[in-house]
Coordinates of C-alpha atoms and ligand atoms in Angstrom, one line a residue:
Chain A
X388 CA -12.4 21.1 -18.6
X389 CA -13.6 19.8 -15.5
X390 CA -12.4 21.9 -12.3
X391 CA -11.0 20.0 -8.9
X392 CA -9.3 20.9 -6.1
X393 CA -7.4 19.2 -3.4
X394 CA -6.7 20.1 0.2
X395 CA -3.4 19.1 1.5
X396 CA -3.0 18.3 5.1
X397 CA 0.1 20.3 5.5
X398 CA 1.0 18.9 9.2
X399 CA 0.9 15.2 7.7
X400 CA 2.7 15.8 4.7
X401 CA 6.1 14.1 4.9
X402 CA 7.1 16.1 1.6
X403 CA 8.0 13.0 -0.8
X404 CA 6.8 14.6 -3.8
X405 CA 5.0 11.4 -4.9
X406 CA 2.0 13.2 -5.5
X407 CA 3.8 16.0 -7.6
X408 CA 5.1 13.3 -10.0
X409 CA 1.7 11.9 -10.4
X410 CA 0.0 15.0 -11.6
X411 CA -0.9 15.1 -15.2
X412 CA -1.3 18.6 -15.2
X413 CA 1.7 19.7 -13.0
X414 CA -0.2 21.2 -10.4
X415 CA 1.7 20.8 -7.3
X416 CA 4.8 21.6 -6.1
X417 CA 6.7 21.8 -2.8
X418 CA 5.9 24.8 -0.4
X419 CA 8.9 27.1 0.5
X420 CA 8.0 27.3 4.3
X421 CA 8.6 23.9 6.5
X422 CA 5.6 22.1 8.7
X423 CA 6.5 21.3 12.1
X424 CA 8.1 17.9 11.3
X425 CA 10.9 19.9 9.0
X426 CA 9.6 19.1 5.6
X427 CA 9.0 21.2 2.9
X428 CA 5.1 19.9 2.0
X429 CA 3.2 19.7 -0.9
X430 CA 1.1 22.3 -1.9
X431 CA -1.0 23.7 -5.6
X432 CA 0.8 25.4 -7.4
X433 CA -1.7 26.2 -10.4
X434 CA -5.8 26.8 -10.4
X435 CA -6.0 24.1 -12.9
X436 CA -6.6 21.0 -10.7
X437 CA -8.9 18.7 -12.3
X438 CA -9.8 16.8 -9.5
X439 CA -8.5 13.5 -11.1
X440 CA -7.3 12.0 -7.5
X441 CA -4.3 10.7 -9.0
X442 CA -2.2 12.6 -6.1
X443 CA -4.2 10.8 -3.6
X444 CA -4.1 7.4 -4.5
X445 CA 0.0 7.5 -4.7
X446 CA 0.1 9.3 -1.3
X447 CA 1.5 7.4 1.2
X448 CA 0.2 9.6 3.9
X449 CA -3.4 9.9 3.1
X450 CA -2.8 13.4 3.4
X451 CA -5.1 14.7 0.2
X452 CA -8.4 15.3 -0.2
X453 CA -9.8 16.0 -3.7
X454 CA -12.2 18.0 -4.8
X455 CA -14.7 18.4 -8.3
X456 CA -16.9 20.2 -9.6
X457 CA -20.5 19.8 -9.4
X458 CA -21.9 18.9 -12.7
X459 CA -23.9 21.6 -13.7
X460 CA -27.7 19.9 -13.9
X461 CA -26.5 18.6 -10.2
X462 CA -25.8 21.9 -8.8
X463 CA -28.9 23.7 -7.0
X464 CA -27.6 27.5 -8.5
X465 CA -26.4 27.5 -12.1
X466 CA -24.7 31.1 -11.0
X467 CA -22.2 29.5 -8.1
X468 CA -19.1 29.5 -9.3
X469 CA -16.0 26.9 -8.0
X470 CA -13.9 29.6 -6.5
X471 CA -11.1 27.9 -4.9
X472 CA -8.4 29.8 -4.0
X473 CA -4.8 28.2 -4.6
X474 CA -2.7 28.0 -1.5
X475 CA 0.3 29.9 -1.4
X476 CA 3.4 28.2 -0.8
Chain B
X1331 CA -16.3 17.0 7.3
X1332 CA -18.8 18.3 4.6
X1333 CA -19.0 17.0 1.4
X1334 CA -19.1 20.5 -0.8
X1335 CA -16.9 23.2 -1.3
X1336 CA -18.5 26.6 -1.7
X1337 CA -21.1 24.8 -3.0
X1338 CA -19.7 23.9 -6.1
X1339 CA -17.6 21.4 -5.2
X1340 CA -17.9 18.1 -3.8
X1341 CA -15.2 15.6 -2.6
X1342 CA -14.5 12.9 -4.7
X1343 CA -11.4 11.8 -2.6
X1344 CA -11.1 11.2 1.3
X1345 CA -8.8 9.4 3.4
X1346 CA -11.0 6.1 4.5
X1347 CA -12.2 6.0 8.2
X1348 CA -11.1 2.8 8.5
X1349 CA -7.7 4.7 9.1
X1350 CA -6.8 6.0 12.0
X1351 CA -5.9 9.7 12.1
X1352 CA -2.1 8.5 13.9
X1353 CA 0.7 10.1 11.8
X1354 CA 2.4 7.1 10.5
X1355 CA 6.5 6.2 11.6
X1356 CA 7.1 5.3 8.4
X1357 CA 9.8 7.2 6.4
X1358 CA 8.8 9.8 3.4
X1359 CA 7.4 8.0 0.3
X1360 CA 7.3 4.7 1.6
X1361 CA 5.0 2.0 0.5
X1362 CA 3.9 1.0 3.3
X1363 CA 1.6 3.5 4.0
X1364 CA -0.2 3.4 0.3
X1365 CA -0.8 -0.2 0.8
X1366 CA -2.3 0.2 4.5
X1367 CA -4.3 2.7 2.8
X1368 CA -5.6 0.6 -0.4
X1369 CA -6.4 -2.7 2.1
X1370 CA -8.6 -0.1 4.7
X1371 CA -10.3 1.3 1.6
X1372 CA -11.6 -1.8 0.3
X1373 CA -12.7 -3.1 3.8
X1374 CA -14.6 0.4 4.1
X1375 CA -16.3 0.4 0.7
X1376 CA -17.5 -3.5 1.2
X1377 CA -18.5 -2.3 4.6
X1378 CA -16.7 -5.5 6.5
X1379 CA -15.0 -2.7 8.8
X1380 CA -16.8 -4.4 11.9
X1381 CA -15.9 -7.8 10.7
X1382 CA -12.5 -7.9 9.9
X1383 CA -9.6 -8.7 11.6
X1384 CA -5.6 -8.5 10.8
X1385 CA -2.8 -9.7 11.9
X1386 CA 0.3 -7.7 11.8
X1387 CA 3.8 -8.6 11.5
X1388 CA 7.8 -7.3 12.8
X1389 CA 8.7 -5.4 10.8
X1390 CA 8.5 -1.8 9.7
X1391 CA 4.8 -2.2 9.9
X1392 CA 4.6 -3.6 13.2
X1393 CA 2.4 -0.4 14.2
X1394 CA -0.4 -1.3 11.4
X1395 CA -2.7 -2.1 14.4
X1396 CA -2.1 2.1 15.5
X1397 CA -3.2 3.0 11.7
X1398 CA -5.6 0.4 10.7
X1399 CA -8.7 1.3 12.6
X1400 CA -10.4 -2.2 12.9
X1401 CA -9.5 -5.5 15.3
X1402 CA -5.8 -6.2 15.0
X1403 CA -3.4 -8.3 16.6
X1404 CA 0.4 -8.4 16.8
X1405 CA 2.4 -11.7 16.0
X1406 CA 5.7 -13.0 16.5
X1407 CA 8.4 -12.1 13.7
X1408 CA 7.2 -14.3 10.8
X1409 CA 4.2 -15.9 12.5
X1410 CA 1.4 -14.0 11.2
X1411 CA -0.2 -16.6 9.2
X1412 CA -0.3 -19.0 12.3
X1413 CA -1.6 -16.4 14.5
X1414 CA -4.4 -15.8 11.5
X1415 CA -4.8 -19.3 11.9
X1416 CA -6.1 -19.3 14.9
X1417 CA -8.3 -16.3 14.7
X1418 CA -9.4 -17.9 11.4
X1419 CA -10.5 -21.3 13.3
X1420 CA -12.1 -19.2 16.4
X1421 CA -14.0 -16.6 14.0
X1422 CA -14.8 -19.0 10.9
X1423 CA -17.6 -16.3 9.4
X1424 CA -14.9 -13.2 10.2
X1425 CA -12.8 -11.8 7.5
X1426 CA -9.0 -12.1 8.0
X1427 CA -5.9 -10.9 6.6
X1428 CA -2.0 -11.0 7.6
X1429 CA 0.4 -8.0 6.7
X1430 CA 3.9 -9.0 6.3
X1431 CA 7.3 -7.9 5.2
X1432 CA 9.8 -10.2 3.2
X1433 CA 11.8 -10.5 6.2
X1434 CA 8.8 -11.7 8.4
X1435 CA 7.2 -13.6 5.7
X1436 CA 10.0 -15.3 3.4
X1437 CA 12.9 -15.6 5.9
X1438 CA 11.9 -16.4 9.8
X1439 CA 8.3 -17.4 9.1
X1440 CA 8.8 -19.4 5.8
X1441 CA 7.7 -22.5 7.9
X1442 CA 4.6 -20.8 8.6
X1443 CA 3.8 -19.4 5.3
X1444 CA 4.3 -22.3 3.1
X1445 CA 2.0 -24.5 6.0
X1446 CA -0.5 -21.9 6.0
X1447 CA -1.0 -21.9 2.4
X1448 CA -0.5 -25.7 1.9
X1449 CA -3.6 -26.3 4.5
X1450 CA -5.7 -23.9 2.2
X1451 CA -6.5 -21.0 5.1
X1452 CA -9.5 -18.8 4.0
X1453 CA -7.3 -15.5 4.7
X1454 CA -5.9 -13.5 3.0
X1455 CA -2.0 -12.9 3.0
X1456 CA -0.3 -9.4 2.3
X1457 CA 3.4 -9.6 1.5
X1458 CA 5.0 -6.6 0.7
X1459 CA 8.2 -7.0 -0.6
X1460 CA 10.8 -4.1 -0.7
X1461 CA 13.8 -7.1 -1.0
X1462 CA 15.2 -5.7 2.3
X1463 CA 14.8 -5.7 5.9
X1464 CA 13.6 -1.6 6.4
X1465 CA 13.2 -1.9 10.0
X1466 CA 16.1 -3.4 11.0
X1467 CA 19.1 -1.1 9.0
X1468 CA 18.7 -2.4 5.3
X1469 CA 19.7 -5.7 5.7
X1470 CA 19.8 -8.4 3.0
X1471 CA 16.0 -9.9 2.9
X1472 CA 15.4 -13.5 0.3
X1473 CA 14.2 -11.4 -2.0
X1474 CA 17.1 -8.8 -1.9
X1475 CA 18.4 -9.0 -5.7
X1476 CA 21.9 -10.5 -7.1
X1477 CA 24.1 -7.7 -6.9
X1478 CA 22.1 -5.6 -4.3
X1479 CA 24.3 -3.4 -2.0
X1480 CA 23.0 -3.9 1.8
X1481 CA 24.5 -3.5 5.0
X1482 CA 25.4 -6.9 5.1
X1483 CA 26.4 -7.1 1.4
X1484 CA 28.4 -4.4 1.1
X1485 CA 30.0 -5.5 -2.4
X1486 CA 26.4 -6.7 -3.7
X1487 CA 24.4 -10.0 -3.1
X1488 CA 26.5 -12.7 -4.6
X1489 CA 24.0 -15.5 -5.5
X1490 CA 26.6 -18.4 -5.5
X1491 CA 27.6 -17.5 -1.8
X1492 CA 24.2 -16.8 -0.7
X1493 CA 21.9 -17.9 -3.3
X1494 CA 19.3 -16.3 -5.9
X1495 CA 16.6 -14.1 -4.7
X1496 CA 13.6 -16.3 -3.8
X1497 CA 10.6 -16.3 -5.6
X1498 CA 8.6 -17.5 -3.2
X1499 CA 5.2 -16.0 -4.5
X1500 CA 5.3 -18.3 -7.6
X1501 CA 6.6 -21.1 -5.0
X1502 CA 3.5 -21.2 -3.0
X1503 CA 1.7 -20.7 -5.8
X1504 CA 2.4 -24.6 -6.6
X1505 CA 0.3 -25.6 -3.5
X1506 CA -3.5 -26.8 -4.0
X1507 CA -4.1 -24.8 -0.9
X1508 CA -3.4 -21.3 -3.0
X1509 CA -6.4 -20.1 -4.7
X1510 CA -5.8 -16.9 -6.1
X1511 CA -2.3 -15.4 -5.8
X1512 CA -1.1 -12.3 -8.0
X1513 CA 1.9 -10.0 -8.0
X1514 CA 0.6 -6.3 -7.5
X1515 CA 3.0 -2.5 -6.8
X1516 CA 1.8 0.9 -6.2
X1517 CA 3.8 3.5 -8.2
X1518 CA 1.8 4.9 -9.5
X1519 CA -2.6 5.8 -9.4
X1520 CA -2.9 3.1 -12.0
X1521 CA -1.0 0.2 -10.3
X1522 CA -3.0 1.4 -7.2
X1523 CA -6.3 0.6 -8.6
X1524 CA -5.1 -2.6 -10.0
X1525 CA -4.1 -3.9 -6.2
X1526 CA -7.6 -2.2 -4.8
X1527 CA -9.1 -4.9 -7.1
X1528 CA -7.0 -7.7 -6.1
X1529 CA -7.6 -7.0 -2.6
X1530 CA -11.5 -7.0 -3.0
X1531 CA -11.4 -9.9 -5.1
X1532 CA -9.7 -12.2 -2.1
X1533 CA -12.7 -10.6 0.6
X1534 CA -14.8 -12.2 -1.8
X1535 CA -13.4 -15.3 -2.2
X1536 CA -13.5 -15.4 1.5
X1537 CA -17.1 -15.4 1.6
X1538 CA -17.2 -18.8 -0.4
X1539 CA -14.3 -20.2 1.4
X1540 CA -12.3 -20.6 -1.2
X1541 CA -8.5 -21.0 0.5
X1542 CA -5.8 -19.0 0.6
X1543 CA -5.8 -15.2 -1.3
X1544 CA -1.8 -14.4 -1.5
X1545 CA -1.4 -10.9 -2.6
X1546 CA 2.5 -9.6 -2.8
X1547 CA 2.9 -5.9 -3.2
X1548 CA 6.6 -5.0 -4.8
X1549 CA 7.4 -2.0 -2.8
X1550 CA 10.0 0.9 -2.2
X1551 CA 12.6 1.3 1.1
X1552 CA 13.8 4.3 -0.1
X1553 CA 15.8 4.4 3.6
X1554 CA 17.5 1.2 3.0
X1555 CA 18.0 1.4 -0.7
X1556 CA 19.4 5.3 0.1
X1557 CA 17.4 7.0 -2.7
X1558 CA 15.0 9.5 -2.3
X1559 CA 11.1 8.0 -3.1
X1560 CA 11.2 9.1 -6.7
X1561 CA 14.6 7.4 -7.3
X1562 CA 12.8 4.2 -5.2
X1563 CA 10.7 4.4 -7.4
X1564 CA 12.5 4.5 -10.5
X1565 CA 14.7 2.1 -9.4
X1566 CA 12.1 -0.4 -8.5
X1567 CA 10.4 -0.5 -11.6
X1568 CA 13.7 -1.3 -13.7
X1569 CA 15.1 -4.0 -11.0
X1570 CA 12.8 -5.6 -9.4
X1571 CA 10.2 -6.0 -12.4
X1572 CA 12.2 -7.9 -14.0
X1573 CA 12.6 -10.4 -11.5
X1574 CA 9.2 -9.8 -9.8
X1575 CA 6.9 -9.2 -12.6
X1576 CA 3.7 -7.8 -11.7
X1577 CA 0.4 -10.2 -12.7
X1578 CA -1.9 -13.0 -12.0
X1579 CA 0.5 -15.9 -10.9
X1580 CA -2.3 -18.0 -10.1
X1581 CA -6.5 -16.9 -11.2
X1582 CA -8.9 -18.9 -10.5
X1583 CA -11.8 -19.3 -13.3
X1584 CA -14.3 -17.7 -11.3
X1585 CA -12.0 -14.6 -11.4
X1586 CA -11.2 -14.9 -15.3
Ligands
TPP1728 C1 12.8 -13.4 16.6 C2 13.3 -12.1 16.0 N1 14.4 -12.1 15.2 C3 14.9 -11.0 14.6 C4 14.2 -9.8 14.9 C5 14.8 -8.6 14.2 N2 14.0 -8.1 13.1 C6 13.0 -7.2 13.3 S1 12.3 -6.7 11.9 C7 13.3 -7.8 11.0 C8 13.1 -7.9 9.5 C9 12.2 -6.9 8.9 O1 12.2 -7.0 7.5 P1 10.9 -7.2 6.7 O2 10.0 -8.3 7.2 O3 11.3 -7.3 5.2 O4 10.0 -5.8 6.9 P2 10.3 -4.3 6.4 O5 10.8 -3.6 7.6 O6 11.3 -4.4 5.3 O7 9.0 -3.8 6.0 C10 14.2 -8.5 11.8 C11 15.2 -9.4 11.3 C12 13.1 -9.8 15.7 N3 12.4 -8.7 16.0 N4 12.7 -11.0 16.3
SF4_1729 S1 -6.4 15.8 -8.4 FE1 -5.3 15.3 -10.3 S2 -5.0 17.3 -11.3 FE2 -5.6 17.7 -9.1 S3 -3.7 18.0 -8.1 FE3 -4.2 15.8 -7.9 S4 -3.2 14.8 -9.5 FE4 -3.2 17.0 -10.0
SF4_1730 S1 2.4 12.3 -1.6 FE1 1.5 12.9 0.3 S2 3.2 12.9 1.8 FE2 4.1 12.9 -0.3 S3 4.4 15.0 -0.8 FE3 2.4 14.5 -1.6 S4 0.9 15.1 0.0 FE4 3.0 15.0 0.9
SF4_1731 S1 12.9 1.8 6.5 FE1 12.1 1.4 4.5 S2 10.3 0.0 4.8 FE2 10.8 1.0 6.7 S3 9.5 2.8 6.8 FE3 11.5 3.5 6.0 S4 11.3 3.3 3.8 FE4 9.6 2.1 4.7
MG1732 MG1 11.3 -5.8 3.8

């Protein structure tokens, strides 16, 4: 399966859980801790993001930036690995 | 920003730059701010960033000119079709569009929309209606539905007081001026990519001078309906739908 990831711009997140509905793969969920403007914001839950960018079309906020892998005959080093490291919440 | 990740990973999904990097006013899963973000990411893809100019409305988006990061300028409540008008008569080789709620574009500026659109204007119009008035307190709007509690129908829009929600997208679409007009939401990543399309289409059709692109986006106020955006969302889908059905209303052959 292809790998993704997504950055979340915690800060602009407004917490409407739009993008958590949208994943396929139930990725996200809301953070426990609150940004500054009181909301509880979206964050990954799980390391299996596939990068489909279906969080970031339904965001409201532009707040998500996704990430995929680099097809394999695309990628200088066969040995890199995608290691992403899933925010904590 | 750079493009990989450790190498490995590249983006495949950034906010446009044709946004501004302003936190928006609007509330927590509102439409507003996914359809700001569809119209800026097809003006950035077809590159027209420098050529473009919109016209926003009163309304809850009456700050689109502090997100949209291209020429903008404010109109009156319900005049943002006249005001593109004008820039449309000065700047005949620019691309312009209008932004406007169903409060701005269906109740005070009906006059101007239906004129507009009757003269054939090569601009595009963006109406996004949430069948409410957001900005104001959740007011009833034309398009508010029969039955629909607001704060000034308390006991739910009564249609033989006040009259039936007005369709005024399929109205317009009557007038020879009207050359493409469709029906268009943004629930969800598939109804997104479907209005993406819609919205490049009418740039196009500017380029040929076709007349006027009416695009109306059925969208959420989860503030003034008092649900939370998932609920909006929900609720949207099984009452407004039915009454605003999402679709072509009016394609021309070229688009076919
Ligand atoms: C001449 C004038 N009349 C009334 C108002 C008050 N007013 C501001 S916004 C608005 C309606 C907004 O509703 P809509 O266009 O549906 O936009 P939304 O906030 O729902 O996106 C009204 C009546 C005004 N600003 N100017
Ligand atoms: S990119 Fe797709 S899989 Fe990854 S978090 Fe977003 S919706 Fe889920
Ligand atoms: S859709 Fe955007 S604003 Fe809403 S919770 Fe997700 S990241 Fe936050
Ligand atoms: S009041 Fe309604 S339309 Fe206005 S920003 Fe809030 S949710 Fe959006
Ligand atoms: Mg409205």
């Amino acid at each position: 399966m292809i790998s993704g990831t997504v950055i979340i711009a915690t800060e602009i997140c407004k917490g409407c859980e739009l993008c958590i509905a949208s994943c396929p793969q139930e990725s996200l969920g809301l953070s426990t801790s609150i940004n500054r403007k009181g909301y509880r914001y979206a964050t990954l839950l799980r390391n299996n993001c596939t990068g489909c960018v279906n969080c970031a079309l339904v965001c409201p906020d532009s707040a998500i930036t996704v990430y995929r892998e680099i097809k394999s005959t695309k990628r200088q080093s066969q040995s890199a690995q995608p290691t992403v490291a899933t925010q904590t919440a | 920003m750079s493009t990989t990740m450790n190498g490995t990973m590249e983006i495949v999904y950034e906010k446009p730059k044709t946004l501004t990097d302003n936190p928006t006013h609007y509330c927590p899963g509102c439409g507003h701010g996914v359809i700001h973000r569809v119209l800026m990411e097809v003006i950035n893809e077809m590159g027209i960033a420098e050529q473009t100019v919109g016209v926003a409305p009163v309304g809850c988006s009456v700050f689109a000119y502090n997100y949209m990061n291209i020429d903008m300028q404010e109109a009156a409540h319900g005049r943002a079709s006249a005001v593109a008008t004008g820039v449309r008569r000065v700047l005949p080789d620019k691309f312009v569009f209008s932004y406007q709620g169903d409060g701005d574009l269906a109740a005070i500026g009906t006059g101007e929309t239906i004129h507009t659109i009757n003269r054939g204007e090569n601009i595009l119009m963006v109406f996004v209606n949430n069948g409410i008035y957001g900005m104001t307190g959740g007011q009833m709007a034309p398009t508010s539905l029969c039955g629909m509690i607001t704060s000034t129908t308390p006991y739910g829009r009564d249609e033989h007081f006040i009259g039936h929600p007005l369709k005024i997208t399929e109205m317009i679409a009557q007038l020879p001026g009207a050359y493409y007009v469709a029906r268009h939401s943004v629930h969800t990543p598939a109804a997104v990519r479907k209005l993406k399309k819609a919205f490049k289409a009418s740039f196009e059709s500017q380029k040929e001078k076709k007349g006027t692109c009416f695009i109306e986006v059925v969208s959420n106020c989860p503030s003034g309906w008092k649900m939370n955006p998932l609920e909006a969302n929900e609720w949207m889908e099984k009452n407004m739908f039915p009454y605003f059905p999402p679709g072509d209303i009016k394609l021309p052959a070229t688009m076919k």
